[in-house]
PDB file of C-alpha atoms in Angstrom:
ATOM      1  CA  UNK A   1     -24.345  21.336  40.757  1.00  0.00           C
ATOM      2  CA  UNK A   2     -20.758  22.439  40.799  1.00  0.00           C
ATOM      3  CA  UNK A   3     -19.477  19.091  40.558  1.00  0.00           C
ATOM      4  CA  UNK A   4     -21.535  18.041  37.532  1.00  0.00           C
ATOM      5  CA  UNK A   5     -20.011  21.625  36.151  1.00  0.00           C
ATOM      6  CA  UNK A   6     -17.142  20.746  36.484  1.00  0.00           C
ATOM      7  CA  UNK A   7     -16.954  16.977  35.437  1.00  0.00           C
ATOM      8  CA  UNK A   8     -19.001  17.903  32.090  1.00  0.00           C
ATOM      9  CA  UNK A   9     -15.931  20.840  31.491  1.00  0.00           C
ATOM     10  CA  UNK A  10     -13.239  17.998  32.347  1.00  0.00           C
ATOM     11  CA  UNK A  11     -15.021  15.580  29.408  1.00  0.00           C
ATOM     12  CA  UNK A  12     -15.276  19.087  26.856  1.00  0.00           C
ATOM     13  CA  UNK A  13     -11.875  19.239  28.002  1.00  0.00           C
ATOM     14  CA  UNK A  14     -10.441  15.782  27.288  1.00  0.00           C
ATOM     15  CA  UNK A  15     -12.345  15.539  24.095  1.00  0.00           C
ATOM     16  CA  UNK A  16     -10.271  19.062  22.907  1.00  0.00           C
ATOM     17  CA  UNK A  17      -7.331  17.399  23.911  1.00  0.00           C
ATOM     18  CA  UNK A  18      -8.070  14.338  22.204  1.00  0.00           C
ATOM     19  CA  UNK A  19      -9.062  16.106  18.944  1.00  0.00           C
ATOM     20  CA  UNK A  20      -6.415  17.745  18.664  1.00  0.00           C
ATOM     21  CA  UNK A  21      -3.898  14.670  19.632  1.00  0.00           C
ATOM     22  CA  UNK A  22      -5.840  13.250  16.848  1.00  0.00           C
ATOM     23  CA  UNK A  23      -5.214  15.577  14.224  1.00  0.00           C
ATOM     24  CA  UNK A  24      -1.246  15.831  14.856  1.00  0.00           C
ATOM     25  CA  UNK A  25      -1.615  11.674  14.789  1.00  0.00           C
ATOM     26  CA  UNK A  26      -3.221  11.508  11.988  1.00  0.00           C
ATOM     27  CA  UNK A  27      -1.847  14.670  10.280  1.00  0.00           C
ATOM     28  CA  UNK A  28       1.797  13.491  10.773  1.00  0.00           C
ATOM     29  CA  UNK A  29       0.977  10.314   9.275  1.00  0.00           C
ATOM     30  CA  UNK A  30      -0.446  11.475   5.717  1.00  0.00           C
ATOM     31  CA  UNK A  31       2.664  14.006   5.892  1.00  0.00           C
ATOM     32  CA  UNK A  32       4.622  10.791   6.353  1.00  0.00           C
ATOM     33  CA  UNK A  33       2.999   9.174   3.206  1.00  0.00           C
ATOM     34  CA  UNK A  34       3.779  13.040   1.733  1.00  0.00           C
ATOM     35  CA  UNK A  35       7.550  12.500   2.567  1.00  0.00           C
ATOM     36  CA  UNK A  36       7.743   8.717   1.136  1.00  0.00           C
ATOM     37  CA  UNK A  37       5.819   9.940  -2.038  1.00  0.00           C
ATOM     38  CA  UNK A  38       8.586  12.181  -3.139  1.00  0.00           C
ATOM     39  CA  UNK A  39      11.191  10.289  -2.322  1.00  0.00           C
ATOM     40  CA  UNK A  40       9.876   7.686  -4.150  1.00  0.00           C
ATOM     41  CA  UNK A  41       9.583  10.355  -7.086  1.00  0.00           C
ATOM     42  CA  UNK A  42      12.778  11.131  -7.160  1.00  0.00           C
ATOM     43  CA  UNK A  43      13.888   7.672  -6.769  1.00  0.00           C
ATOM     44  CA  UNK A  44      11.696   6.889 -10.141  1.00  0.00           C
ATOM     45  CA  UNK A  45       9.608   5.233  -8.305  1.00  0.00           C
ATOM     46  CA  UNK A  46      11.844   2.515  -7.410  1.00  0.00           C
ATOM     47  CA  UNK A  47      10.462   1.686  -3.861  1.00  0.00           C
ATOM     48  CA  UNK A  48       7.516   0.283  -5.706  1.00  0.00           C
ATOM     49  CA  UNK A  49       9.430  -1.868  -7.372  1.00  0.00           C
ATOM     50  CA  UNK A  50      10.930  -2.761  -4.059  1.00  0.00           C
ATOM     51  CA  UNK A  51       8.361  -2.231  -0.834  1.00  0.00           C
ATOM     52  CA  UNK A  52       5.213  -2.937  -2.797  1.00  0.00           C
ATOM     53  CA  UNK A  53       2.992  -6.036  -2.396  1.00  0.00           C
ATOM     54  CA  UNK A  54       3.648  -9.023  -4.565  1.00  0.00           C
ATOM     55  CA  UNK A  55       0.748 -11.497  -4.125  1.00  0.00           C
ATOM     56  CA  UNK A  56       1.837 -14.655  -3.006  1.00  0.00           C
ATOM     57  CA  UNK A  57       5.503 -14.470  -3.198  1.00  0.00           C
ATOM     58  CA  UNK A  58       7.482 -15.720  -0.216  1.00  0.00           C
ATOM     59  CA  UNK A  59       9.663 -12.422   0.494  1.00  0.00           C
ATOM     60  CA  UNK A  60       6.294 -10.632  -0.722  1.00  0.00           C
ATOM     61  CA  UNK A  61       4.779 -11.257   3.095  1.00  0.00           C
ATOM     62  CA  UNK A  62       7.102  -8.624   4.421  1.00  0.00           C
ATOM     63  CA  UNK A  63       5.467  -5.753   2.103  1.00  0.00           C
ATOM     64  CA  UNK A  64       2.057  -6.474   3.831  1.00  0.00           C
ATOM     65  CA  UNK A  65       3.847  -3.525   6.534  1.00  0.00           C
ATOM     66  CA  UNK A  66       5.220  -1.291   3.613  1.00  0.00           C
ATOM     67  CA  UNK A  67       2.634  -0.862   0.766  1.00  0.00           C
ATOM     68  CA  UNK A  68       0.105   1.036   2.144  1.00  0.00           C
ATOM     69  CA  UNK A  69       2.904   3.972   2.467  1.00  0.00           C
ATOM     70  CA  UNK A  70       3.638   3.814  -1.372  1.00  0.00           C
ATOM     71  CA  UNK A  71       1.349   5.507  -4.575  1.00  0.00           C
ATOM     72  CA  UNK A  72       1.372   5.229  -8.079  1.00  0.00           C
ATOM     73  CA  UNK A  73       1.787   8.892  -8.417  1.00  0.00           C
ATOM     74  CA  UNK A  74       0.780  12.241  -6.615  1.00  0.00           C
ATOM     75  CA  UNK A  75      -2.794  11.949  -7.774  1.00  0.00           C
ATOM     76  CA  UNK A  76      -3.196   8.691  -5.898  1.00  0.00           C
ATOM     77  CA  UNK A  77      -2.067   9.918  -2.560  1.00  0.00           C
ATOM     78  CA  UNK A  78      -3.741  12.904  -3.016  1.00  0.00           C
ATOM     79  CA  UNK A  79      -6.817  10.759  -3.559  1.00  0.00           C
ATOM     80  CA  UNK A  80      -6.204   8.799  -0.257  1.00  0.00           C
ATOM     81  CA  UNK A  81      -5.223  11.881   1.631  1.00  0.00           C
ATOM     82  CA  UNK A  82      -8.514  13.465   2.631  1.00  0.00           C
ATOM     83  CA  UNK A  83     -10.342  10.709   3.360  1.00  0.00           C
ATOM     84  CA  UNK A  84      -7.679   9.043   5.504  1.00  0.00           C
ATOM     85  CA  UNK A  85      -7.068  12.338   7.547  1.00  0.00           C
ATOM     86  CA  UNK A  86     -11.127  12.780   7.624  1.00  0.00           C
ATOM     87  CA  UNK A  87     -11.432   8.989   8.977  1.00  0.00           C
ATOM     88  CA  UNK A  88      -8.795   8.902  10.996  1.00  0.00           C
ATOM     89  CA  UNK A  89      -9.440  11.588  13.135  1.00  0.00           C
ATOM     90  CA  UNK A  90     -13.278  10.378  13.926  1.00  0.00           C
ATOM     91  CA  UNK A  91     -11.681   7.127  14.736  1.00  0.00           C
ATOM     92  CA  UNK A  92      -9.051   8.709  16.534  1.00  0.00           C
ATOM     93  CA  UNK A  93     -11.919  10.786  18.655  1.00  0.00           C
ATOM     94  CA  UNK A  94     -12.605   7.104  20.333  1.00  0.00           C
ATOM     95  CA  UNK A  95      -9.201   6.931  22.026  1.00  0.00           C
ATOM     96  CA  UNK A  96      -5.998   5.974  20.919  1.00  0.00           C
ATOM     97  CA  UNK A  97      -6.443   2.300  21.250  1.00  0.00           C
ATOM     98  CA  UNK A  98      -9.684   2.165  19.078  1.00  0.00           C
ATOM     99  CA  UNK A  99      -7.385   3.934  16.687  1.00  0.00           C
ATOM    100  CA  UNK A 100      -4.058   1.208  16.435  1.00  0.00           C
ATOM    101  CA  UNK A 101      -6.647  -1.998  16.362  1.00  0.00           C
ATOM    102  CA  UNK A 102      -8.633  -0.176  14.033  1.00  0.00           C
ATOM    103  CA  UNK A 103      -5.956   1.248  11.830  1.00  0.00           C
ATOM    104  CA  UNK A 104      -3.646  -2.069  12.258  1.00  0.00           C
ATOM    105  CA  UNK A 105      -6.323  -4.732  11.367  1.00  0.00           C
ATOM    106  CA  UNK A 106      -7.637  -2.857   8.218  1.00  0.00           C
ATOM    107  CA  UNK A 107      -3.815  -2.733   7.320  1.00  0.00           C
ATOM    108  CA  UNK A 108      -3.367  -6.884   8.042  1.00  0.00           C
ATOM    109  CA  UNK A 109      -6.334  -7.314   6.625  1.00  0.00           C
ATOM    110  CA  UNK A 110      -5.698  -5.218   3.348  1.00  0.00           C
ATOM    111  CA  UNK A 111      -2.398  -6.722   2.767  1.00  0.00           C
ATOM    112  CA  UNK A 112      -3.505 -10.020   3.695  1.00  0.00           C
ATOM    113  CA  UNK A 113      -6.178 -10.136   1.348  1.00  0.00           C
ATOM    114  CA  UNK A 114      -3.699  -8.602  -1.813  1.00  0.00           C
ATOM    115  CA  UNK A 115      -1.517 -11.205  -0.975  1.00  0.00           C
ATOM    116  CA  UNK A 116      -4.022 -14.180  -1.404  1.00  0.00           C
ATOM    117  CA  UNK A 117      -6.258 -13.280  -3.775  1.00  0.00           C
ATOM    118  CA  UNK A 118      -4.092 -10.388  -5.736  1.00  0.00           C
ATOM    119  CA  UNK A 119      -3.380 -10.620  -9.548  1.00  0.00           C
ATOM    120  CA  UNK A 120      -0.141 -10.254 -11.321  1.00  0.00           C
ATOM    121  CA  UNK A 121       1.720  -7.470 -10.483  1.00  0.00           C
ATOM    122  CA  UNK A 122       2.576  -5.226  -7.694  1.00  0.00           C
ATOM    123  CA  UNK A 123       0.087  -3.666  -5.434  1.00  0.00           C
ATOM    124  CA  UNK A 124       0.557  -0.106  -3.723  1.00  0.00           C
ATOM    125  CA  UNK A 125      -1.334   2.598  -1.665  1.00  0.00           C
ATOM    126  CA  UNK A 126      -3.476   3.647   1.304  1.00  0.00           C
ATOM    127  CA  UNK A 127      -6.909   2.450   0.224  1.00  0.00           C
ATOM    128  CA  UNK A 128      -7.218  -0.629   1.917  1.00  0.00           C
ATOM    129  CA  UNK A 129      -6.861   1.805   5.060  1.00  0.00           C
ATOM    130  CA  UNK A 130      -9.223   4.562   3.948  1.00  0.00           C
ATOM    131  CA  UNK A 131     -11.484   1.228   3.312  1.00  0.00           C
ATOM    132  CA  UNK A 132     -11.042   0.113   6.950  1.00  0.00           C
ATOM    133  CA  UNK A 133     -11.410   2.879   8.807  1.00  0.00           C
ATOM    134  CA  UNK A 134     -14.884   3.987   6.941  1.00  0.00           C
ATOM    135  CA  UNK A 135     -16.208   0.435   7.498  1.00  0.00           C
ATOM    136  CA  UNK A 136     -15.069   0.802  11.367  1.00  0.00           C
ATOM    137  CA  UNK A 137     -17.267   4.147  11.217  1.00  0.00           C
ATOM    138  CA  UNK A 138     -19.872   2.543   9.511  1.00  0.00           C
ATOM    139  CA  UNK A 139     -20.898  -0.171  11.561  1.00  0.00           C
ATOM    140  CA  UNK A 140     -19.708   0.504  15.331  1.00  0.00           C
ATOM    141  CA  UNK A 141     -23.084   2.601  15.894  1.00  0.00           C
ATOM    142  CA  UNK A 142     -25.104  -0.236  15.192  1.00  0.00           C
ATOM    143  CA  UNK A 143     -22.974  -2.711  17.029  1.00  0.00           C
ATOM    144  CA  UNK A 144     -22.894  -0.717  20.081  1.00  0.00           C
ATOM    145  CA  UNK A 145     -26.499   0.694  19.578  1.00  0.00           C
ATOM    146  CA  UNK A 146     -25.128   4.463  20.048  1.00  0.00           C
ATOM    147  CA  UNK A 147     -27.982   6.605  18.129  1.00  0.00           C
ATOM    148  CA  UNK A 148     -25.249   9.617  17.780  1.00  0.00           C
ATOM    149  CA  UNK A 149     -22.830   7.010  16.210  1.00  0.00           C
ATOM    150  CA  UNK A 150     -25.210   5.519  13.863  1.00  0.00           C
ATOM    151  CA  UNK A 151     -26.199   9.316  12.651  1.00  0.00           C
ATOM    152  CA  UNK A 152     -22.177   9.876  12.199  1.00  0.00           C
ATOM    153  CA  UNK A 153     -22.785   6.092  10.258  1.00  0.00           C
ATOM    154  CA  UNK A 154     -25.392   7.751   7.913  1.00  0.00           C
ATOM    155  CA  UNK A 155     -23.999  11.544   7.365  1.00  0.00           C
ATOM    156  CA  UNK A 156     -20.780   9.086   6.264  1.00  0.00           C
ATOM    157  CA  UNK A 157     -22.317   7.230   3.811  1.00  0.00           C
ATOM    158  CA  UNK A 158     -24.064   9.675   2.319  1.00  0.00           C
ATOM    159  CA  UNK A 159     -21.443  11.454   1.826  1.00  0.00           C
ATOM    160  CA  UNK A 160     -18.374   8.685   0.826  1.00  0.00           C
ATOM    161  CA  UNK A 161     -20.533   5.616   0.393  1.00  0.00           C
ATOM    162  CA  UNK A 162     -20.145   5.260  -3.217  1.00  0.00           C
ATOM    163  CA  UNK A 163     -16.370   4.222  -2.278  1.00  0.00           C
ATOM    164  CA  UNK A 164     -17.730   1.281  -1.472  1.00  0.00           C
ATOM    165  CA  UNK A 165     -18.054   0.128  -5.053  1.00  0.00           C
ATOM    166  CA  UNK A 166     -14.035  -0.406  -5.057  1.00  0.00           C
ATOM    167  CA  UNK A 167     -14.760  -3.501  -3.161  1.00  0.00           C
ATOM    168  CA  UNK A 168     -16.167  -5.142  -6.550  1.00  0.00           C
ATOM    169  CA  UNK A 169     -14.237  -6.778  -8.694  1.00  0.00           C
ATOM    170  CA  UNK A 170     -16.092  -4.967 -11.443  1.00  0.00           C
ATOM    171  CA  UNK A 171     -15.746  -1.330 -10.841  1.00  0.00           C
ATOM    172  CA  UNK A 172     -12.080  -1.182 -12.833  1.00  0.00           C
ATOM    173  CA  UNK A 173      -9.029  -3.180 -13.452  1.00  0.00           C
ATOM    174  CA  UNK A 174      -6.185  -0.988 -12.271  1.00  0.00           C
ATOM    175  CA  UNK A 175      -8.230  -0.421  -8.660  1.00  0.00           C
ATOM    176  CA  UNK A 176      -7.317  -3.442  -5.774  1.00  0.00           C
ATOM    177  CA  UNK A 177     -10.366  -4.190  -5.128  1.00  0.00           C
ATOM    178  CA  UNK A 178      -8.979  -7.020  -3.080  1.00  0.00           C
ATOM    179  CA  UNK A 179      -7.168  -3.975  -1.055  1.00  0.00           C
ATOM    180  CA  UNK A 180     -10.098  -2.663  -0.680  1.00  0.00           C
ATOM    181  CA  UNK A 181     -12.193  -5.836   0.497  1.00  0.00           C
ATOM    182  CA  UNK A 182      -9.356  -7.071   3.151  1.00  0.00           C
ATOM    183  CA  UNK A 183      -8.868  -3.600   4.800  1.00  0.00           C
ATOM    184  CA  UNK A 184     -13.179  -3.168   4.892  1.00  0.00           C
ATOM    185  CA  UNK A 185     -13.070  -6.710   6.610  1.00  0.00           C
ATOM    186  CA  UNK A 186     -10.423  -5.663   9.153  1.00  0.00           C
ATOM    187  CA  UNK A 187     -12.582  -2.440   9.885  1.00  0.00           C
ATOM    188  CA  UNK A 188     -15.732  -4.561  10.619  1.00  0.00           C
ATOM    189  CA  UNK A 189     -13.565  -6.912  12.636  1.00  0.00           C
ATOM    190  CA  UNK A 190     -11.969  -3.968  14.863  1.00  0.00           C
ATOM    191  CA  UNK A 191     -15.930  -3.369  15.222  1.00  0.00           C
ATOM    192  CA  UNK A 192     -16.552  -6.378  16.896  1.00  0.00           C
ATOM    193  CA  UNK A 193     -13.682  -6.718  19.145  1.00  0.00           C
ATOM    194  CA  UNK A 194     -13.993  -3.308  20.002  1.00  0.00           C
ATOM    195  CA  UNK A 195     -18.004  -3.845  20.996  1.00  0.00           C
ATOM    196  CA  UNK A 196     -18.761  -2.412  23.703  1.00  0.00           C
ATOM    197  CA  UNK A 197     -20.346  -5.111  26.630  1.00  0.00           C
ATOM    198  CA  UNK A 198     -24.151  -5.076  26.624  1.00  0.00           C
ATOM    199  CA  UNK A 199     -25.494  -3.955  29.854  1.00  0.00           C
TER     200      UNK A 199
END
């Protein structure tokens, strides 16, 4: 009995300490995008004009690894913020690995998808993450048939799954909704290559 004590207070113990690794991760991250936003401010907003996305220009491949750390304005991040931090720490709660794919192919996979399919202009923010990282939530209980992940899966969607409209086309013309599609994708695809092994 002591042992299964004590390996029970070991897990409530590594789960604090990954919770809270989580939050400073995640935390220092939207601070970052904080940081970036008023320089970018001050700098009337010329890091737009020169780390955002430009679909299908040659030198336009590099931004895939800068936009998502740009806005439009303060309202934009601020609209990104609490869902990313929210997200990102429930991902993060599944190790640090889970986290990077996770977080790195809904980034590919957002900028990827601006880049093919995007319309004229220039293309900036976190959404295509914030898309990814719900998606990851979304479907991971059902892939790895985990009944507490799948209950996470619906309190989510109740609460945030009317986001998911930004993936149309249709919802408004000054939303990405290719963003939003490509960094969705790359959170269903960090699903499956993060699957657990039937047993």
């Amino acid at each position: 009995m002591g042992g299964l004590g004590s390996s029970r207070s070991e897990v409530a113990a590594g789960t604090a300490e990954r919770a809270k690794t989580g939050l400073l991760v995640v935390g220092s991250f939207v601070a970052l995008l904080f940081v970036v936003e008023l320089i970018n401010f001050l700098t009337l907003r010329s890091l737009n004009t020169i780390f955002g996305l430009r679909p299908r220009s040659a030198d336009g491949v590099l931004d895939i690894l800068t936009f998502p750390l740009l806005h439009a304005n303060i309202g934009h991040l601020t609209s990104n913020a609490l869902p990313l931090i929210i997200f990102g720490f429930l991902v993060f709660l599944s190790g640090v690995r889970v986290f990077v794919i996770t977080l790195s192919l809904s980034w590919l996979g957002s900028g990827a998808a601006v880049w093919f399919f995007g319309g004229g202009g220039i293309t900036v923010g976190a959404s295509g993450l914030v898309f990814g990282l719900f998606a990851f939530l979304l479907v991971r209980g059902f892939l790895n048939r985990n009944w507490w992940q799948i209950l996470l899966s619906a309190i989510l969607f109740m609460a945030y799954g009317s986001i998911l409209l930004g993936v149309l086309p249709i919802v408004a013309g000054f939303i990405s909704w290719q963003a939003h599609l490509g960094g969705a994708l790359g959170g269903v695809l960090a699903a499956l290559l993060l699957k657990r092994p039937a047993r």
